[in-house]
Amino acid sequence: MLPQIREQAGCWCIGYGWKVLDAYDTKAEAVRERERLIRPLIVADLDRWRRWECLADGREY
């Protein structure tokens, strides 16, 4: 599950489940911060995929 952006009480919030992680005045600020938060998760996921692919093909990682 990735953090979601939603409008709440006149500001843009980054939420994870039922928790609000942070709030911003503009949607653009919230989008930038969300991307900064999820980028390491995406990179780690790609790294795991590459490792698995190498193991499946019998190559060394």
Coordinates of N, CA, C and O in Angstrom, one line a residue:
M1 N 0.8 -1.2 0.0 CA 0.0 0.0 0.0 C 0.9 1.2 0.0 O 1.8 1.4 0.8
L2 N 0.6 2.2 -0.9 CA 1.4 3.4 -1.0 C 0.6 4.5 -0.4 O -0.6 4.5 -0.3
P3 N 1.3 5.6 0.0 CA 0.7 6.8 0.6 C -0.2 7.4 -0.5 O 0.1 7.4 -1.7
Q4 N -1.4 7.9 -0.1 CA -2.4 8.5 -1.0 C -2.5 10.0 -0.7 O -2.3 10.4 0.4
I5 N -2.9 10.7 -1.7 CA -3.1 12.2 -1.6 C -4.6 12.4 -1.5 O -5.4 11.9 -2.4
R6 N -5.1 13.2 -0.6 CA -6.5 13.5 -0.5 C -6.7 14.9 0.1 O -5.8 15.4 0.8
E7 N -7.8 15.5 -0.3 CA -8.1 16.9 0.1 C -8.9 16.7 1.4 O -9.9 16.0 1.5
Q8 N -8.5 17.5 2.4 CA -9.1 17.3 3.7 C -9.0 18.7 4.5 O -7.9 19.2 4.6
A9 N -10.1 19.2 4.9 CA -10.1 20.5 5.7 C -9.4 21.6 5.0 O -8.7 22.4 5.6
G10 N -9.6 21.7 3.7 CA -9.0 22.8 2.9 C -7.5 22.7 2.6 O -6.9 23.6 2.1
C11 N -6.9 21.6 2.8 CA -5.5 21.4 2.5 C -5.3 20.0 1.8 O -6.2 19.2 1.9
W12 N -4.2 19.7 1.3 CA -3.9 18.5 0.7 C -3.0 17.6 1.6 O -2.0 18.1 2.1
C13 N -3.5 16.4 1.9 CA -2.9 15.6 2.9 C -2.3 14.3 2.2 O -2.9 13.8 1.3
I14 N -1.2 13.9 2.7 CA -0.6 12.6 2.3 C -1.0 11.6 3.4 O -0.6 11.8 4.6
G15 N -1.8 10.6 3.1 CA -2.3 9.7 4.1 C -1.8 8.3 3.8 O -1.6 7.9 2.7
Y16 N -1.6 7.6 4.9 CA -1.2 6.2 4.7 C -2.2 5.4 5.7 O -2.1 5.5 6.9
G17 N -3.1 4.6 5.0 CA -4.1 4.0 5.8 C -5.0 5.1 6.4 O -5.5 5.9 5.7
W18 N -5.2 5.1 7.7 CA -6.0 6.1 8.3 C -5.2 7.2 8.9 O -5.7 8.2 9.4
K19 N -3.8 7.1 8.8 CA -3.0 8.2 9.4 C -2.7 9.2 8.3 O -2.5 8.9 7.2
V20 N -2.7 10.5 8.8 CA -2.2 11.6 7.9 C -0.7 11.8 8.2 O -0.3 12.1 9.3
L21 N 0.1 11.6 7.2 CA 1.5 11.8 7.4 C 2.0 13.2 7.4 O 2.8 13.6 8.1
D22 N 1.3 14.0 6.5 CA 1.7 15.5 6.4 C 0.6 16.2 5.6 O -0.1 15.5 4.9
A23 N 0.5 17.5 5.7 CA -0.4 18.3 5.0 C 0.3 19.5 4.3 O 1.2 20.0 4.8
Y24 N -0.3 19.8 3.1 CA 0.3 20.9 2.3 C -0.7 21.8 1.8 O -1.9 21.4 1.6
D25 N -0.4 23.0 1.5 CA -1.3 24.0 1.0 C -1.7 23.8 -0.4 O -2.9 24.0 -0.8
T26 N -0.8 23.3 -1.3 CA -1.2 23.0 -2.7 C -1.0 21.5 -3.0 O -0.3 20.8 -2.4
K27 N -1.8 21.1 -4.0 CA -1.7 19.7 -4.5 C -0.3 19.4 -5.0 O 0.2 18.3 -4.9
A28 N 0.3 20.4 -5.7 CA 1.6 20.2 -6.3 C 2.6 19.9 -5.3 O 3.5 19.0 -5.5
E29 N 2.6 20.6 -4.1 CA 3.5 20.3 -3.1 C 3.3 18.9 -2.5 O 4.3 18.1 -2.3
A30 N 2.1 18.5 -2.4 CA 1.7 17.2 -1.9 C 2.2 16.1 -2.8 O 2.8 15.0 -2.4
V31 N 2.0 16.3 -4.1 CA 2.5 15.3 -5.1 C 4.0 15.2 -5.1 O 4.5 14.0 -5.1
R32 N 4.7 16.3 -5.0 CA 6.2 16.2 -5.0 C 6.7 15.4 -3.8 O 7.5 14.6 -3.8
E33 N 6.1 15.7 -2.6 CA 6.5 15.0 -1.4 C 6.1 13.5 -1.4 O 6.9 12.7 -1.0
R34 N 4.9 13.2 -2.0 CA 4.6 11.8 -2.1 C 5.5 11.1 -3.0 O 6.0 10.0 -2.7
E35 N 5.9 11.7 -4.1 CA 6.9 11.0 -5.0 C 8.2 10.8 -4.3 O 8.9 9.8 -4.4
R36 N 8.6 11.8 -3.5 CA 9.9 11.7 -2.7 C 9.8 10.5 -1.7 O 10.7 9.8 -1.5
L37 N 8.6 10.3 -1.1 CA 8.4 9.3 -0.1 C 8.4 7.9 -0.8 O 8.9 6.9 -0.2
I38 N 7.8 7.8 -2.0 CA 7.6 6.4 -2.6 C 8.8 6.0 -3.5 O 8.9 4.8 -3.8
R39 N 9.6 6.9 -3.9 CA 10.7 6.6 -4.8 C 11.6 5.5 -4.2 O 11.9 4.5 -4.9
P40 N 12.1 5.6 -3.0 CA 12.9 4.5 -2.4 C 12.2 3.1 -2.4 O 12.8 2.1 -2.6
L41 N 10.8 3.1 -2.2 CA 10.1 1.9 -2.2 C 10.1 1.3 -3.6 O 10.2 0.1 -3.8
I42 N 9.9 2.1 -4.6 CA 9.9 1.6 -6.0 C 11.3 1.1 -6.4 O 11.4 0.0 -7.0
V43 N 12.4 1.8 -6.0 CA 13.7 1.4 -6.4 C 14.0 0.0 -5.7 O 14.6 -0.9 -6.3
A44 N 13.6 -0.1 -4.4 CA 13.8 -1.4 -3.7 C 13.1 -2.5 -4.4 O 13.6 -3.6 -4.5
D45 N 11.9 -2.2 -4.8 CA 11.1 -3.3 -5.5 C 11.7 -3.7 -6.8 O 11.8 -4.9 -7.1
L46 N 12.2 -2.7 -7.6 CA 12.9 -3.1 -8.8 C 14.2 -3.9 -8.6 O 14.5 -4.8 -9.3
D47 N 14.9 -3.5 -7.5 CA 16.1 -4.2 -7.1 C 15.8 -5.7 -6.8 O 16.5 -6.6 -7.2
R48 N 14.7 -5.9 -6.0 CA 14.3 -7.3 -5.7 C 13.9 -8.0 -6.9 O 14.3 -9.2 -7.1
W49 N 13.2 -7.4 -7.9 CA 12.8 -8.0 -9.1 C 14.1 -8.5 -9.9 O 14.1 -9.6 -10.4
R50 N 15.0 -7.6 -10.0 CA 16.3 -7.9 -10.8 C 17.0 -9.1 -10.2 O 17.5 -9.9 -10.9
R51 N 17.1 -9.1 -8.8 CA 17.7 -10.2 -8.1 C 17.0 -11.5 -8.4 O 17.6 -12.5 -8.7
W52 N 15.7 -11.5 -8.3 CA 14.9 -12.7 -8.5 C 15.1 -13.1 -10.0 O 15.2 -14.3 -10.2
E53 N 15.1 -12.2 -10.9 CA 15.2 -12.5 -12.3 C 16.6 -13.2 -12.6 O 16.7 -14.2 -13.3
C54 N 17.6 -12.7 -12.0 CA 19.0 -13.3 -12.1 C 19.0 -14.7 -11.5 O 19.6 -15.6 -12.1
L55 N 18.4 -14.9 -10.4 CA 18.4 -16.2 -9.8 C 17.6 -17.2 -10.6 O 18.0 -18.3 -10.8
A56 N 16.5 -16.7 -11.2 CA 15.7 -17.6 -12.0 C 16.4 -18.0 -13.3 O 16.2 -19.1 -13.8
D57 N 17.2 -17.1 -13.8 CA 18.0 -17.4 -15.1 C 19.3 -18.0 -14.8 O 20.0 -18.4 -15.7
G58 N 19.7 -18.2 -13.6 CA 21.0 -18.8 -13.2 C 22.1 -17.9 -13.4 O 23.3 -18.3 -13.4
R59 N 21.9 -16.6 -13.5 CA 23.0 -15.6 -13.6 C 23.4 -15.1 -12.3 O 22.6 -15.2 -11.3
E60 N 24.6 -14.5 -12.2 CA 25.0 -14.0 -10.9 C 24.6 -12.5 -10.9 O 24.7 -11.8 -11.8
Y61 N 24.1 -12.1 -9.7 CA 23.6 -10.7 -9.5 C 24.7 -9.8 -9.3 O 25.7 -9.9 -8.6

